[in-house]
CSV table of C-alpha atoms in Angstrom, one decimal:
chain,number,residue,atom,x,y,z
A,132,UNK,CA,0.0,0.0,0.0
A,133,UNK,CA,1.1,3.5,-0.9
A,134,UNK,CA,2.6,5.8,1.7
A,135,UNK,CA,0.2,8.4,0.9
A,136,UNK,CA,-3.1,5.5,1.2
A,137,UNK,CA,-1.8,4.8,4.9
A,138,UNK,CA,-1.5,8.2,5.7
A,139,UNK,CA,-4.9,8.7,4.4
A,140,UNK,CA,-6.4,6.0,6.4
A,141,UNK,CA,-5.3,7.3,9.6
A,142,UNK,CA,-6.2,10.6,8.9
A,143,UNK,CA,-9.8,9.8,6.8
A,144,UNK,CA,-11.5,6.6,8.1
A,145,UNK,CA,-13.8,7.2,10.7
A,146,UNK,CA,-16.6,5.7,13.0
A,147,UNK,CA,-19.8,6.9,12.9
A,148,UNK,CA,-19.8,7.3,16.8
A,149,UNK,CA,-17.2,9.4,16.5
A,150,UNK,CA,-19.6,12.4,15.7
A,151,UNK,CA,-22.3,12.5,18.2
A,152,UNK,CA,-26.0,13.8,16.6
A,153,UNK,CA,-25.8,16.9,18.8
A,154,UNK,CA,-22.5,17.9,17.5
A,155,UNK,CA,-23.8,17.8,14.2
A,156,UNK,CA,-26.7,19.6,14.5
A,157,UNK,CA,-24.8,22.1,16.1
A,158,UNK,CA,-22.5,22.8,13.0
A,159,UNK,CA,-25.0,22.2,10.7
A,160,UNK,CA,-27.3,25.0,12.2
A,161,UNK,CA,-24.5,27.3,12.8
A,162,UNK,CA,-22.7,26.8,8.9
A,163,UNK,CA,-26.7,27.3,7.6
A,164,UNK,CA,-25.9,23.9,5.2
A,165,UNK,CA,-28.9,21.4,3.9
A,166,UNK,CA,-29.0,17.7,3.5
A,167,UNK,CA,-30.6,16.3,0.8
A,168,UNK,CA,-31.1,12.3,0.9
A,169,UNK,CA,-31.7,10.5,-2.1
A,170,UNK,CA,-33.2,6.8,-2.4
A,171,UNK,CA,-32.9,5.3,-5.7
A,172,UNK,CA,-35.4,2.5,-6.1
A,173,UNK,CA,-37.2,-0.1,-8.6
A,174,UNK,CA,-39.4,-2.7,-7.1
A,175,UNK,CA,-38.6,-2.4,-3.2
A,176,UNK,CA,-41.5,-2.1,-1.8
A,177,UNK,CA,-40.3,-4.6,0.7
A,178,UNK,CA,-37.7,-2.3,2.4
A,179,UNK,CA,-38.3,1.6,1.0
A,180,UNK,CA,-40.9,1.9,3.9
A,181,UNK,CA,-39.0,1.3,7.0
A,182,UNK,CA,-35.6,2.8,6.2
A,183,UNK,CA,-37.7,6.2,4.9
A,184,UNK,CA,-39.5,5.7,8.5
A,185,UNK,CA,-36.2,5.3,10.4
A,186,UNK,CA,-34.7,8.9,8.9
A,187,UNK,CA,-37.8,10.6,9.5
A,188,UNK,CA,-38.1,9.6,13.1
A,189,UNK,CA,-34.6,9.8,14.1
A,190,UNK,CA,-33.6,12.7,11.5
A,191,UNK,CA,-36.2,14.9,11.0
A,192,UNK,CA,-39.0,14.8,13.8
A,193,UNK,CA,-36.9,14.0,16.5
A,194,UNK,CA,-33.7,16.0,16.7
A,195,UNK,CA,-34.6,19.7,18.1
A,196,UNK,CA,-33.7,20.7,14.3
A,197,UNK,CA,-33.3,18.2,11.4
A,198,UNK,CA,-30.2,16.9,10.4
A,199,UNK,CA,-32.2,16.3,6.9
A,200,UNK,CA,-34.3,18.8,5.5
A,201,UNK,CA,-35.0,17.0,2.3
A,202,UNK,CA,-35.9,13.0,2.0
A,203,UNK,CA,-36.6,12.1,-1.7
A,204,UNK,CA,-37.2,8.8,-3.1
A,205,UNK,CA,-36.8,8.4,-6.6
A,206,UNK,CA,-38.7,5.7,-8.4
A,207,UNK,CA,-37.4,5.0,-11.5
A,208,UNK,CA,-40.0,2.7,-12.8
A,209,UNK,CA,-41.2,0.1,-10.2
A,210,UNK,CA,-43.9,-3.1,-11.1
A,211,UNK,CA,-44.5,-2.7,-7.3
A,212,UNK,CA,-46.3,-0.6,-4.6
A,213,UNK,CA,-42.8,0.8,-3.8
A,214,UNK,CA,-44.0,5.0,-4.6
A,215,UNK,CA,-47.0,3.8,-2.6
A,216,UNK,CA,-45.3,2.9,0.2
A,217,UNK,CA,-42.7,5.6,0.5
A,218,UNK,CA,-45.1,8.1,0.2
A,219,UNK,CA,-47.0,6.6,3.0
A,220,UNK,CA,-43.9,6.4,5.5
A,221,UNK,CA,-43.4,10.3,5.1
A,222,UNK,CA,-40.5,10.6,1.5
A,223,UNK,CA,-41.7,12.7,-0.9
A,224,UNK,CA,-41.6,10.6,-4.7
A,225,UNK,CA,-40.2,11.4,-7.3
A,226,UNK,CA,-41.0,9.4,-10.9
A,227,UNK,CA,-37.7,9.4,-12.8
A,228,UNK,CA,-39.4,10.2,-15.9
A,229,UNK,CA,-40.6,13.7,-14.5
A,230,UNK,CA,-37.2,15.0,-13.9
A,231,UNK,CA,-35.7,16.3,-17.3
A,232,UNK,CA,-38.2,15.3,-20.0
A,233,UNK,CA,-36.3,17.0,-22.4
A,234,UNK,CA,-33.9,14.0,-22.0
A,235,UNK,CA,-35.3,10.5,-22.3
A,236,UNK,CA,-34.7,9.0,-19.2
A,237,UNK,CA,-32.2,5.6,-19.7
A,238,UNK,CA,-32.3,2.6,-17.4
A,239,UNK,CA,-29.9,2.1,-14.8
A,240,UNK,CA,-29.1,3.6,-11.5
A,241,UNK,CA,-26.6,6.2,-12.3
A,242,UNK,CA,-29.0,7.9,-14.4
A,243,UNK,CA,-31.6,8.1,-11.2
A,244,UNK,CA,-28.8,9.8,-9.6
A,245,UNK,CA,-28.0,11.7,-11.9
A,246,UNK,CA,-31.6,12.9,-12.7
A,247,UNK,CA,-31.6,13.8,-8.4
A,248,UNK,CA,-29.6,16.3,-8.8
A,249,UNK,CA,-32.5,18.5,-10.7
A,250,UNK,CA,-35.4,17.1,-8.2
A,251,UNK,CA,-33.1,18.0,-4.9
A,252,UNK,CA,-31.8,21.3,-3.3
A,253,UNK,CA,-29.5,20.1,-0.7
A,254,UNK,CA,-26.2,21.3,-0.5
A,255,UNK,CA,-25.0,17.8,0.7
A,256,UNK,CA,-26.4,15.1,-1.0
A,257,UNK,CA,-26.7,11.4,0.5
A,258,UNK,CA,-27.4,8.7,-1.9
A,259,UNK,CA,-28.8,5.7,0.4
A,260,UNK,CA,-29.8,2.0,-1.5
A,261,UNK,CA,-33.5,1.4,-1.0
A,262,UNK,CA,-33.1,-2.4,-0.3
A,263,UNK,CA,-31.4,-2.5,3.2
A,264,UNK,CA,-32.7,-4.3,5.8
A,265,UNK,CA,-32.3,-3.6,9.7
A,266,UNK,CA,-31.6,-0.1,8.5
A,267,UNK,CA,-29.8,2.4,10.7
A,268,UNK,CA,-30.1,6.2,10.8
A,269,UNK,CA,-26.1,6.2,11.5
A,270,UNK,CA,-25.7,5.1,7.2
A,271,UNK,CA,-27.1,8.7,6.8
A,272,UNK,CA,-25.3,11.1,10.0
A,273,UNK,CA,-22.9,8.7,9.9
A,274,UNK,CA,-21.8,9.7,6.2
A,275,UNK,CA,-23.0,13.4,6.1
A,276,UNK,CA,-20.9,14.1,9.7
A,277,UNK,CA,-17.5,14.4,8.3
A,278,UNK,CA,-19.2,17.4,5.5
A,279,UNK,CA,-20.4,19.0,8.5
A,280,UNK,CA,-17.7,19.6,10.4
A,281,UNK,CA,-14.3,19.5,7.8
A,282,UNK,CA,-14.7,22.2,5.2
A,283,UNK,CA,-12.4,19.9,3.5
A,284,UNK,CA,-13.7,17.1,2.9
A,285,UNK,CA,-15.8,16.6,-0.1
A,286,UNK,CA,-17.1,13.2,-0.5
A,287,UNK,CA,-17.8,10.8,2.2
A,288,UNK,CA,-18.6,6.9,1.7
A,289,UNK,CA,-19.8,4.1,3.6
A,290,UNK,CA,-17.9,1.2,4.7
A,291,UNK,CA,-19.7,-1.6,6.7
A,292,UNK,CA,-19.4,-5.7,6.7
A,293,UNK,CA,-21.4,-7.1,3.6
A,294,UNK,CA,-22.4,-10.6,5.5
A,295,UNK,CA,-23.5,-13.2,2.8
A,296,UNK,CA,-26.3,-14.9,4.4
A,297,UNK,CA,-24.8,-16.6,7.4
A,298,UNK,CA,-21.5,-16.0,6.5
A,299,UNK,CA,-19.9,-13.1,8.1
A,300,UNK,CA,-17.8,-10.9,5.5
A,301,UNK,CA,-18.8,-12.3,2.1
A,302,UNK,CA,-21.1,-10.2,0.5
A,303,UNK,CA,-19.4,-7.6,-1.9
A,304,UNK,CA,-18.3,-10.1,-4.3
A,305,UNK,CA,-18.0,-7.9,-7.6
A,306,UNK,CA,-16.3,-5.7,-5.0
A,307,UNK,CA,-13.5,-8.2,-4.4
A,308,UNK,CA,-13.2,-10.1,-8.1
A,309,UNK,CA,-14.1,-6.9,-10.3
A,310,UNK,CA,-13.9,-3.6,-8.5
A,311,UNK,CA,-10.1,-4.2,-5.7
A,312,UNK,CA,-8.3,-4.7,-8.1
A,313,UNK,CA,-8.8,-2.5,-10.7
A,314,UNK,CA,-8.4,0.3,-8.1
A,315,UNK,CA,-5.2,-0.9,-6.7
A,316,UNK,CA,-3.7,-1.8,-10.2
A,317,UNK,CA,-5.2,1.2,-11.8
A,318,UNK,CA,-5.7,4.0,-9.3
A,319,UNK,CA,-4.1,3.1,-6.2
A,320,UNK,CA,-4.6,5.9,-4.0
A,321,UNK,CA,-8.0,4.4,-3.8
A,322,UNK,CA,-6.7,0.9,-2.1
A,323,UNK,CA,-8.0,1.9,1.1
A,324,UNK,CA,-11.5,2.4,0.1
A,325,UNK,CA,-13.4,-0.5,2.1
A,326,UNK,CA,-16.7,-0.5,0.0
A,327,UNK,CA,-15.9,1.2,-3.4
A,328,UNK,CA,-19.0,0.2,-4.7
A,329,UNK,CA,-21.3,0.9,-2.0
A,330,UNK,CA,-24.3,2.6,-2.6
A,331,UNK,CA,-24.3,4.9,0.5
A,332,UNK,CA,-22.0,7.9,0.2
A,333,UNK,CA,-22.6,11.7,1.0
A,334,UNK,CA,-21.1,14.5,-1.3
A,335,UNK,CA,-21.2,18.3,-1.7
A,336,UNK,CA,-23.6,19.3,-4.4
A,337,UNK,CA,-20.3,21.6,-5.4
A,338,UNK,CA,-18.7,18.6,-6.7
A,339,UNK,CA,-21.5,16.2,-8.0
A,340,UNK,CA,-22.8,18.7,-10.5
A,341,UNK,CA,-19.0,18.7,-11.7
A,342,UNK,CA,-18.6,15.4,-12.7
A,343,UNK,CA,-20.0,12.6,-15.5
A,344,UNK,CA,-22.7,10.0,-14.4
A,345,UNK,CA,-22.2,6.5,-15.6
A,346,UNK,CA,-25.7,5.8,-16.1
A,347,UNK,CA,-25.8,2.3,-14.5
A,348,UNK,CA,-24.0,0.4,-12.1
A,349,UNK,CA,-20.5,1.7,-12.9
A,350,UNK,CA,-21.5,5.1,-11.2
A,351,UNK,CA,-19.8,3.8,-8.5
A,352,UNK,CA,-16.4,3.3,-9.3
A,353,UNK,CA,-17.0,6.5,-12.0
A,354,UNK,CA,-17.6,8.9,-9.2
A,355,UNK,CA,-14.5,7.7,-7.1
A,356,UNK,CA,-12.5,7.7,-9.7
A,357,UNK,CA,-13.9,11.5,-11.2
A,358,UNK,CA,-13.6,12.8,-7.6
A,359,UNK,CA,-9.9,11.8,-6.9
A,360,UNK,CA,-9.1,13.8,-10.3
A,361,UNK,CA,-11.4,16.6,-9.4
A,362,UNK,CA,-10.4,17.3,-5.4
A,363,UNK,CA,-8.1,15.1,-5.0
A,364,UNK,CA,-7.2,12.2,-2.2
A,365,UNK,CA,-7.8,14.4,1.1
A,366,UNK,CA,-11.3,15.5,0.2
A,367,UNK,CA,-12.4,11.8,0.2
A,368,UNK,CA,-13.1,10.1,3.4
A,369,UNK,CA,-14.8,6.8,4.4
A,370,UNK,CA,-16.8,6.3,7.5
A,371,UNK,CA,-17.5,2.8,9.4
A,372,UNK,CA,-21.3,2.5,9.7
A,373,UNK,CA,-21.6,-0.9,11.1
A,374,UNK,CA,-23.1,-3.8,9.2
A,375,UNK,CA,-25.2,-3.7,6.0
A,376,UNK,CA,-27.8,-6.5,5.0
A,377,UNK,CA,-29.7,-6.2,1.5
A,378,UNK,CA,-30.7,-8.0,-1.2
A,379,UNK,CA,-28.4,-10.0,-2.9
A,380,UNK,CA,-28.2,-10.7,-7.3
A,381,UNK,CA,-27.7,-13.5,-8.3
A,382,UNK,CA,-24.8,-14.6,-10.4
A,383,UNK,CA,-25.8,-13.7,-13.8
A,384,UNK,CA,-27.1,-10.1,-12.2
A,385,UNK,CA,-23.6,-9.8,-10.7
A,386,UNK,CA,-21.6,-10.7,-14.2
A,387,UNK,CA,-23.7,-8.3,-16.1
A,388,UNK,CA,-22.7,-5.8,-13.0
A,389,UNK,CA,-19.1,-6.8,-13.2
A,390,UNK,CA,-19.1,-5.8,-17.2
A,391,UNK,CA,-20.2,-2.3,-16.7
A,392,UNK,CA,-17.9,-2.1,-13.8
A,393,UNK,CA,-15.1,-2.7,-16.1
A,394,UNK,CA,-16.2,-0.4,-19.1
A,395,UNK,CA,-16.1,2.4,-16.5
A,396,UNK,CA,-13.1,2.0,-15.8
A,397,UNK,CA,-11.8,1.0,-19.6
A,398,UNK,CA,-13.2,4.5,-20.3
A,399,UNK,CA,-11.5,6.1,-17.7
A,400,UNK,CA,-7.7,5.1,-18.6
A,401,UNK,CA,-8.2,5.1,-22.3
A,402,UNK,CA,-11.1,7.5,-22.7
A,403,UNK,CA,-11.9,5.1,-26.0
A,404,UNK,CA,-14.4,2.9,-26.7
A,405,UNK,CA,-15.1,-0.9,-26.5
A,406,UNK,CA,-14.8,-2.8,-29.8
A,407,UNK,CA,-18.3,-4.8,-28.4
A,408,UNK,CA,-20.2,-3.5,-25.3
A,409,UNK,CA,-22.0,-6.6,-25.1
A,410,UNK,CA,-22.0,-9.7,-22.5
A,411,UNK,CA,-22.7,-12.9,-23.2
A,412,UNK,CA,-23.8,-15.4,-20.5
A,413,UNK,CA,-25.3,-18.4,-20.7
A,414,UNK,CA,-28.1,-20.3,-19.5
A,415,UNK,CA,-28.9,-23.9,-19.4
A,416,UNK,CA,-32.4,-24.8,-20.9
A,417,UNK,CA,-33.9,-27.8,-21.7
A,418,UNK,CA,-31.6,-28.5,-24.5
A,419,UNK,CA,-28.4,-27.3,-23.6
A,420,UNK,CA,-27.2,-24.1,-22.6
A,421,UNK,CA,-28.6,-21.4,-24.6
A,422,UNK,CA,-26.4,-18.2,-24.8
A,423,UNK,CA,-27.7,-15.0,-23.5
A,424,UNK,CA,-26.3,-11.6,-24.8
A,425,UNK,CA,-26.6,-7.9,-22.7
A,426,UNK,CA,-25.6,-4.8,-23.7
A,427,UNK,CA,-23.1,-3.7,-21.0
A,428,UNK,CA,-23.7,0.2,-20.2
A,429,UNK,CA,-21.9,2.7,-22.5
A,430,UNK,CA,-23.5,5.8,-21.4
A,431,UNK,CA,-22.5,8.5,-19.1
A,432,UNK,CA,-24.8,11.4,-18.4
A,433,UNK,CA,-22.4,14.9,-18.7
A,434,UNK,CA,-21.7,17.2,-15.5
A,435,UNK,CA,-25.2,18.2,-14.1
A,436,UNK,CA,-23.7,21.8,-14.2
A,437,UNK,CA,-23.3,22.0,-17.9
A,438,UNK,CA,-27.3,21.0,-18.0
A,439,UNK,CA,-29.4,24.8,-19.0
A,440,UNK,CA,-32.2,23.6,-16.7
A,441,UNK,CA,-30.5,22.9,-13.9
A,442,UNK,CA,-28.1,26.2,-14.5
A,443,UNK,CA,-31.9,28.3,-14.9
A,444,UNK,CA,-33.0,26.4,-11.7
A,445,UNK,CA,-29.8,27.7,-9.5
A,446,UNK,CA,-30.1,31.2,-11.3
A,447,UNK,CA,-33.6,31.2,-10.2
């Protein structure tokens, strides 16, 4: 590990205890900032509810002034009750497709975050998965404390243990095959990142709507990798939030995630293109295994700062 990477992790890793609620409402009212959180979500109708319950009980009714003044969910399409059911635990929803018309909306999770930039206000913006289970309000003050009370740090991620049903530890599997090493060959003042690709991070609006959106699941890895160029090492931070339990994809779902992973970061040392951004898998049918072909994501939405409406929307 780099000099600089241990350095880093003395001086940037944190614990969520390690900021106290009360301390952070007390900066946050004094510096006049606002937290926006963000929950992207298709078809989780089964866990939206409780985590939007937990940050509006512990978060926004019960402190003696919100830590979040802005809870969004942003539905980007779901066959489910899951806008039904946020609504009813207190978010205000979002459809995906409302946000920037003008642009047809593209699937994948990047472009929901993307598109939250134009439905959000906040000057810190927390993106928290929609599919966690036993959620804790600590993923969201845990993540947003270090933007509170350092001026200079910038972007703040998660890190937790990813257990794998009973096993402790193994979850984050396109994490360890895919994402590790790529960082540590490629951009190894990132090596001490924990969860890379976690979905939970906090960042200042200043910097989001200055970098590119991967539109699906390489936003990950594409932001890191953007904001290490843009602010540099010191104005990322990570902060240990406990343990998180979610959903988990299956193989095929994880190989297809593992591809656009990869194209992400192809783009990002060569800034050229694939020769075929496609993925073929293979499925066994009754006959024999039947090949199955997916385009692996090749689009990135620009800087949200470069976007007229959202430049009108900050004018106005």
């Amino acid at each position: 590990m780099l000099e600089e990477v241990e350095r880093w992790l003395a001086d940037r890793s944190w614990s969520a205890a390690d900021r106290p609620l009360d301390q952070l409402l007390d900066r946050k009212r004094a510096a006049g900032t606002t937290v926006s959180v963000v929950l992207p979500a298709l078809d989780e109708e089964a866990t939206v509810g409780a985590i939007v319950e937990v940050i509006r009980r512990e978060l926004i009714e019960g402190p003696p002034v919100p830590l979040v003044d802005e809870l969004v969910v942003i539905d980007s399409g779901s066959a489910d009750r899951t806008a039904e059911v946020a609504a009813k635990a207190g978010a205000r929803v979002v459809h995906r497709d409302e946000i920037l018309p003008r642009i047809p909306a593209l699937p994948g999770k990047g472009e929901v975050l993307w598109r939250s930039l134009l439905a959000t206000g906040g000057d810190i913006v927390c993106f928290v998965d929609a599919d966690l289970r036993d959620f804790s309000a600590a993923f969201v003050s845990g993540i947003v404390g270090p933007l509170l009370t350092d001026p200079d740090v910038q972007f703040v991620k998660a890190m937790y243990d990813r257990p794998l049903g009973d096993a402790p530890g193994q979850g984050g599997r396109v994490t360890e095959l895919v994402a590790r090493p790529l960082l540590n060959l490629h951009w190894p003042q990132l090596a001490g990142f924990v969860q890379p690709l976690g979905g939970e991070y906090a960042v200042r609006r200043s910097l989001l709507e200055r970098l590119p959106f991967p539109v699906g699941y390489g936003v990950e890895l594409g932001l890191l990798v953007d904001a290490l160029h843009t602010v540099g090492l010191d104005a990322l931070a990570q902060v240990d939030v406990g343990v998180r339990v979610h959903r988990h994809q299956d193989g095929q779902a994880l190989g297809r995630m593992a591809a656009a992973i990869y194209r992400t970061a192809q783009v990002r040392l060569s800034r050229g293109h694939l020769v075929r951004p496609e993925l073929t898998q293979f499925e066994r049918g009754p006959e024999g295994f039947v090949p199955r072909t997916y385009p692996v994501d090749t689009e990135e939405r620009p800087p949200m700062a470069g976007i007229k409406e959202y430049a009108l929307r900050r004018v106005a």
